[in-house]
Coordinates of N, CA, C and O in Angstrom, one line a residue:
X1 N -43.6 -245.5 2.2 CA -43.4 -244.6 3.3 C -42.0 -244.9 4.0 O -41.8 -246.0 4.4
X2 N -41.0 -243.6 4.1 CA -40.1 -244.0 4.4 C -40.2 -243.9 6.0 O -41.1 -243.3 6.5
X3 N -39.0 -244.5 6.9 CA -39.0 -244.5 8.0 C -39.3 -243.0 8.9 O -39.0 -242.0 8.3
X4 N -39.7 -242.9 10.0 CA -39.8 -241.9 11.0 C -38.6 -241.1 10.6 O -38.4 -240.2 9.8
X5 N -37.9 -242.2 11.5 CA -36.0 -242.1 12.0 C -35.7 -241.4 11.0 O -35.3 -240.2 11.3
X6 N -35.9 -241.9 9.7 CA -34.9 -241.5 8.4 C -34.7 -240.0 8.1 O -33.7 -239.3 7.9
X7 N -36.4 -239.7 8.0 CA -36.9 -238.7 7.6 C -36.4 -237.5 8.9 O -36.3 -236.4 8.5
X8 N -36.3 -237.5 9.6 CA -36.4 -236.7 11.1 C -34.8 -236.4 11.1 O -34.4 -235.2 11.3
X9 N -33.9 -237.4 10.9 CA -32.4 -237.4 11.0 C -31.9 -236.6 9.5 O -30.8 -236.1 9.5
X10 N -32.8 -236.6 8.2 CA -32.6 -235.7 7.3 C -33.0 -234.2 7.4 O -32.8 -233.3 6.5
X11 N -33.7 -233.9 9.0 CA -34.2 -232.7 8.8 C -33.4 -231.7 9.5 O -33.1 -230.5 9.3
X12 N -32.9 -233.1 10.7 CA -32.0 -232.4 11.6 C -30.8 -232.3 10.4 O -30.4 -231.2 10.3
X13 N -30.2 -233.3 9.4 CA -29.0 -232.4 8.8 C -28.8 -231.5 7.9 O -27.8 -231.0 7.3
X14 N -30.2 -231.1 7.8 CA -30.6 -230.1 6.8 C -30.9 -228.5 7.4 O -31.0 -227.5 6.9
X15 N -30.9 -229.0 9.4 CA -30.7 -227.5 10.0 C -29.1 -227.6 10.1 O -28.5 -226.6 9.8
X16 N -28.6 -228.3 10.5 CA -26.9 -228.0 10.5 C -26.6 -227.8 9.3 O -25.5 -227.2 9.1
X17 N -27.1 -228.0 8.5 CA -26.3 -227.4 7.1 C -26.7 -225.6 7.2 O -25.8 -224.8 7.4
X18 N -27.7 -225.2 7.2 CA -27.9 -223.8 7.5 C -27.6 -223.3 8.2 O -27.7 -222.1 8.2
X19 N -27.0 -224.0 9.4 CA -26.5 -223.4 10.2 C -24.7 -223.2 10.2 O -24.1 -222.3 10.8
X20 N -24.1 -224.3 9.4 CA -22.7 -224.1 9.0 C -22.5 -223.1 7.5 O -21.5 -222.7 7.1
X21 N -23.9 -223.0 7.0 CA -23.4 -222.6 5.4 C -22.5 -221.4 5.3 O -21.4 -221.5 4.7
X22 N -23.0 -220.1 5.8 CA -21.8 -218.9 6.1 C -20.6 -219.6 6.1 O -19.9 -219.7 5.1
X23 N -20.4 -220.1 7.1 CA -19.0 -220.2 8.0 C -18.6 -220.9 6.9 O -17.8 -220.2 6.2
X24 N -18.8 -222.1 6.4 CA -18.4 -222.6 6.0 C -17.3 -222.3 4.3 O -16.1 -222.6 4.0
X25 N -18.6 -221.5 3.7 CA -18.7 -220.3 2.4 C -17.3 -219.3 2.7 O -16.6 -218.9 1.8
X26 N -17.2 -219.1 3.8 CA -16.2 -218.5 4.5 C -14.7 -218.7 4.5 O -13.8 -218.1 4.0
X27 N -14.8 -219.6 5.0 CA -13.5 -221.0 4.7 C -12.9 -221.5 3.3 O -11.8 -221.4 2.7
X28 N -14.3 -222.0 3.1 CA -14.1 -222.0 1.3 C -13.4 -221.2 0.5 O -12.4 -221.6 -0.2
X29 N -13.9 -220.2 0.5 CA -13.2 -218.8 0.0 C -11.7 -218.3 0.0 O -11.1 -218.0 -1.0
X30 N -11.1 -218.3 1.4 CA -10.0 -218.8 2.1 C -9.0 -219.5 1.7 O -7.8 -219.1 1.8
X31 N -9.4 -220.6 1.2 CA -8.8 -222.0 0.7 C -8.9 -221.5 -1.0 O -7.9 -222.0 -1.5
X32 N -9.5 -220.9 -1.8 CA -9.7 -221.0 -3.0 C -9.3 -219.8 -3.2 O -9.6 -219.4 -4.4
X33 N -8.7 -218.7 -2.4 CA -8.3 -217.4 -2.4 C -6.6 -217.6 -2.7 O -5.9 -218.0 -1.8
X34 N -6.0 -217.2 -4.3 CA -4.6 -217.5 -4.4 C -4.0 -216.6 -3.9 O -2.8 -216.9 -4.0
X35 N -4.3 -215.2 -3.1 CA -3.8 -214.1 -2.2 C -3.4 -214.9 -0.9 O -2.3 -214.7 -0.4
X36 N -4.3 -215.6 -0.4 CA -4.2 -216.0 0.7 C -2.7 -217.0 1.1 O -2.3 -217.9 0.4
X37 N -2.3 -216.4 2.3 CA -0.7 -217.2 2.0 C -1.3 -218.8 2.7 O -2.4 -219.0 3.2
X38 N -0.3 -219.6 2.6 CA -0.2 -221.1 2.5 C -0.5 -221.7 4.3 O -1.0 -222.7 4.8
X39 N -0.1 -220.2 5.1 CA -0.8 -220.6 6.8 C -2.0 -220.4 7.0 O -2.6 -221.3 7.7
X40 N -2.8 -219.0 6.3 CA -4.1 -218.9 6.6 C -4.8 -219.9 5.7 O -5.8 -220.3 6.1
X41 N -4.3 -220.3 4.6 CA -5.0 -221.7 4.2 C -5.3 -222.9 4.6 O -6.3 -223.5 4.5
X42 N -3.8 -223.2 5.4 CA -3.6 -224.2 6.3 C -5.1 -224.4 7.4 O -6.0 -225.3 7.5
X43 N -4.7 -223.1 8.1 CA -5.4 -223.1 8.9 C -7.0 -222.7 8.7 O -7.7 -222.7 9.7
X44 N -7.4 -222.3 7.6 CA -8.9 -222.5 6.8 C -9.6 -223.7 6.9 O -10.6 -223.9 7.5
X45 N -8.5 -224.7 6.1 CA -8.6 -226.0 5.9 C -8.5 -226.9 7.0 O -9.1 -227.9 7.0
X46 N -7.8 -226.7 8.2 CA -7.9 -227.5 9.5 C -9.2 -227.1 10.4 O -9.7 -228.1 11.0
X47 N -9.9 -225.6 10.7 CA -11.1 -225.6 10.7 C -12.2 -226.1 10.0 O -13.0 -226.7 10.8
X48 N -12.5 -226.1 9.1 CA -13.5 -226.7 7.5 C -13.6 -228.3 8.2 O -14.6 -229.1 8.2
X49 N -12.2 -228.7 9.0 CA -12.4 -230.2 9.3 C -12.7 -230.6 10.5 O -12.9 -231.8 10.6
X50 N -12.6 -229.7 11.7 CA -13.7 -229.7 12.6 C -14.7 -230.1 13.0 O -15.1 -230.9 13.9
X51 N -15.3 -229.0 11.8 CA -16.9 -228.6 11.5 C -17.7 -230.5 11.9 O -17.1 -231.6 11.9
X52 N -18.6 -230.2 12.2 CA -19.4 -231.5 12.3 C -19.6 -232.0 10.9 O -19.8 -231.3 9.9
X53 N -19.5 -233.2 10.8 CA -19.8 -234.3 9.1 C -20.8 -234.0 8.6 O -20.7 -233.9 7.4
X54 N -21.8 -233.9 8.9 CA -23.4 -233.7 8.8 C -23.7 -231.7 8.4 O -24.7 -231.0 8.2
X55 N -22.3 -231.2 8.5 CA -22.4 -229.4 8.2 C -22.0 -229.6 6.6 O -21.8 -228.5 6.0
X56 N -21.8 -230.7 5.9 CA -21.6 -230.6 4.3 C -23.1 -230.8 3.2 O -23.7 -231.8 3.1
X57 N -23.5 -229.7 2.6 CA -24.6 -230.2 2.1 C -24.8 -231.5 1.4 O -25.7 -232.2 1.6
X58 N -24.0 -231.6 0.8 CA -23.4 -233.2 0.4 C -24.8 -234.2 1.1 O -25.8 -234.8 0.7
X59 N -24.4 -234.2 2.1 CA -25.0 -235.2 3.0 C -26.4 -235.5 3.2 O -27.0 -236.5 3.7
X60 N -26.9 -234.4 2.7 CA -28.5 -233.6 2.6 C -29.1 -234.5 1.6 O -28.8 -234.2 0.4
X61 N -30.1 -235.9 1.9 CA -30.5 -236.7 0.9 C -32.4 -236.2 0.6 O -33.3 -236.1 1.4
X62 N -32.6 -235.8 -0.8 CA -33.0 -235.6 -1.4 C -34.2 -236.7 -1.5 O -34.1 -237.8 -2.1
X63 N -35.4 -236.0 -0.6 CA -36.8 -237.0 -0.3 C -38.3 -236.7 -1.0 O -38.3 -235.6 -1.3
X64 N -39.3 -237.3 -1.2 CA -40.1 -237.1 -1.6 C -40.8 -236.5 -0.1 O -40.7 -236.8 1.1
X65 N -41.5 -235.5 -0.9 CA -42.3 -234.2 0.3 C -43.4 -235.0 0.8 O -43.7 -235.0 2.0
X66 N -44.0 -235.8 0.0 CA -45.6 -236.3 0.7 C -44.6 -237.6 2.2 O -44.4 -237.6 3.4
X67 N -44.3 -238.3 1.1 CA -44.3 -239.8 2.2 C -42.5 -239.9 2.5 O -42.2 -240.7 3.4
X68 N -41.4 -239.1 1.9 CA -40.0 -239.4 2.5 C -39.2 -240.1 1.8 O -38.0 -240.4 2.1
X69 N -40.2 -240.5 0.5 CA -39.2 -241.9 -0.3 C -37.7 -241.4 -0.8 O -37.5 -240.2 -1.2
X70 N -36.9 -242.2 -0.6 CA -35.2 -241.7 -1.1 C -35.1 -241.6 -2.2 O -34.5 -240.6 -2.7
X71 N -35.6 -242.5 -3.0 CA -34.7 -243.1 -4.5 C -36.2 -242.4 -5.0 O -37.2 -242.1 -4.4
X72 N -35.5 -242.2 -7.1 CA -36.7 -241.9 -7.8 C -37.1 -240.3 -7.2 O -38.2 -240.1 -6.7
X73 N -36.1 -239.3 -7.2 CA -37.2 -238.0 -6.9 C -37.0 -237.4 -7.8 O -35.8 -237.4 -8.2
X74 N -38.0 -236.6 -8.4 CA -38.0 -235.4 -9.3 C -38.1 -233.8 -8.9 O -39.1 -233.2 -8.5
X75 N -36.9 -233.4 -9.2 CA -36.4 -232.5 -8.5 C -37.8 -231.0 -8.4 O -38.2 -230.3 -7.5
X76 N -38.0 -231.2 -9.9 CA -39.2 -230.2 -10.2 C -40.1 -230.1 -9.6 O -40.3 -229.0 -9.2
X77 N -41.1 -231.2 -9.1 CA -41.9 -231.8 -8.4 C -41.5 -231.9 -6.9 O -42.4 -232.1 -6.1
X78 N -40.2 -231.8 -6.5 CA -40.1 -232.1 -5.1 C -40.7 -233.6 -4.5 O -40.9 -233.9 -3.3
X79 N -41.0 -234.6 -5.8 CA -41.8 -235.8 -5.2 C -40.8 -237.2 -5.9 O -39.7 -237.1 -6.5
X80 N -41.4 -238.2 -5.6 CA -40.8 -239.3 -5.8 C -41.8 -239.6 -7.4 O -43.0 -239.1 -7.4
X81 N -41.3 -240.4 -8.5 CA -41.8 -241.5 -9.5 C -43.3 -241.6 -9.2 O -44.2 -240.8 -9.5
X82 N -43.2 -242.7 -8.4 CA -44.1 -243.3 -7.7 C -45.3 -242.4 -7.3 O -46.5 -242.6 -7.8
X83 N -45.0 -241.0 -6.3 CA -46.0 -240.4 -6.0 C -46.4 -239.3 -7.2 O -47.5 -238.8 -7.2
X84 N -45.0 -238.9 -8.5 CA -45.7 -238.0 -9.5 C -47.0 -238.9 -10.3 O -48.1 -238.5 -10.7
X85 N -46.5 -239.8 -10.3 CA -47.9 -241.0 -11.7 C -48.9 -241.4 -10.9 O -49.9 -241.9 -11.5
X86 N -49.1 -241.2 -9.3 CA -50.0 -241.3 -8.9 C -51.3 -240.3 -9.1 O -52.5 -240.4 -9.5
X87 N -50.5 -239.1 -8.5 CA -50.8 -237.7 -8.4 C -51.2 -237.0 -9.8 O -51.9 -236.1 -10.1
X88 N -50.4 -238.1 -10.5 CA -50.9 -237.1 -12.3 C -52.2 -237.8 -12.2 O -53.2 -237.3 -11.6
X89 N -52.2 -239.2 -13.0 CA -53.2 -239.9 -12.6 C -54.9 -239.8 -12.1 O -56.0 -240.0 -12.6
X90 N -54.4 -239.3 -10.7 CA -55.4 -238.7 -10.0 C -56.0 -236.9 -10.3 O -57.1 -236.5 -10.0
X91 N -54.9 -236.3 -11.1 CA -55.2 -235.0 -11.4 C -55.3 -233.9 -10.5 O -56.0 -232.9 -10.4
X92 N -54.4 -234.4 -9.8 CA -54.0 -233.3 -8.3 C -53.0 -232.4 -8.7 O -52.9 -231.4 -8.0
X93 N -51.8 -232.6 -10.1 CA -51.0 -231.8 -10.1 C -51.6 -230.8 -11.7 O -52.2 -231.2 -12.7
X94 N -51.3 -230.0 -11.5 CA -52.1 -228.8 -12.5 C -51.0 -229.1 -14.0 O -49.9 -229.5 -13.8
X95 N -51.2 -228.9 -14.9 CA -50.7 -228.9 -16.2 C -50.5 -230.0 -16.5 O -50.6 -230.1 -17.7
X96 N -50.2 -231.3 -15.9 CA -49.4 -232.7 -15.7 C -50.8 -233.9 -16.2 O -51.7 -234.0 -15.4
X97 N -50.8 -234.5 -17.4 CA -51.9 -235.5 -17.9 C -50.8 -236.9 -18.6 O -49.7 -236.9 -19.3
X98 N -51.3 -237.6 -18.2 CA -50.9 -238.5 -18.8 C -50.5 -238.7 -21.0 O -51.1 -238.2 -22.0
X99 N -49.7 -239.3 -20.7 CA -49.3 -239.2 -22.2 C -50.0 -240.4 -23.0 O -49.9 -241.6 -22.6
X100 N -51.0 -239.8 -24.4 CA -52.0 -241.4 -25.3 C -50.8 -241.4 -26.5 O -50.1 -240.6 -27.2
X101 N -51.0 -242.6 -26.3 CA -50.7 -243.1 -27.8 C -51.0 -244.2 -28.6 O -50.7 -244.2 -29.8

């Protein structure tokens, strides 16, 4: 189980990311637009840096949904290692059985 803190400060950077993504998509565009002359770029790219640190999805760390674990997630599953072999195991997740040999 990962921390309260951890998990709570991932959620908050995961509303500033939706909340910068337009703007940000915006800027980007801007900067990657070869029309665009070399001031409105300038000035794209000095906004973009502004922006709060925590408005880059980048930053957005990828947790297991049940308990928050960091490391070991499977993206498919939304869950961590740990909690898919449990969960298969137990036969909580539908199509998913352990492998005999």
């Amino acid at each position: 189980m990962a921390k309260k803190s951890k998990i709570a400060k991932n959620e908050r950077r995961r509303a500033v990311v939706a909340r910068y993504a337009e703007r940000r998509a915006r800027l980007k565009a801007v900067i990657a637009d070869p029309r665009a002359s070399a001031g409105e770029r300038e000035a794209a790219a000095r906004e973009l840096r502004r922006q709060p640190r925590d408005a880059g999805a980048i930053r957005v760390r990828n947790r297991d949904a049940v308990d928050g674990r960091p490391r070991g997630h499977l993206r498919a599953f939304g869950i961590s290692r740990v909690r898919l072999r449990a969960m298969a195991h137990a036969g909580e997740l539908p199509g998913v059985r352990k492998a005999s040999w």
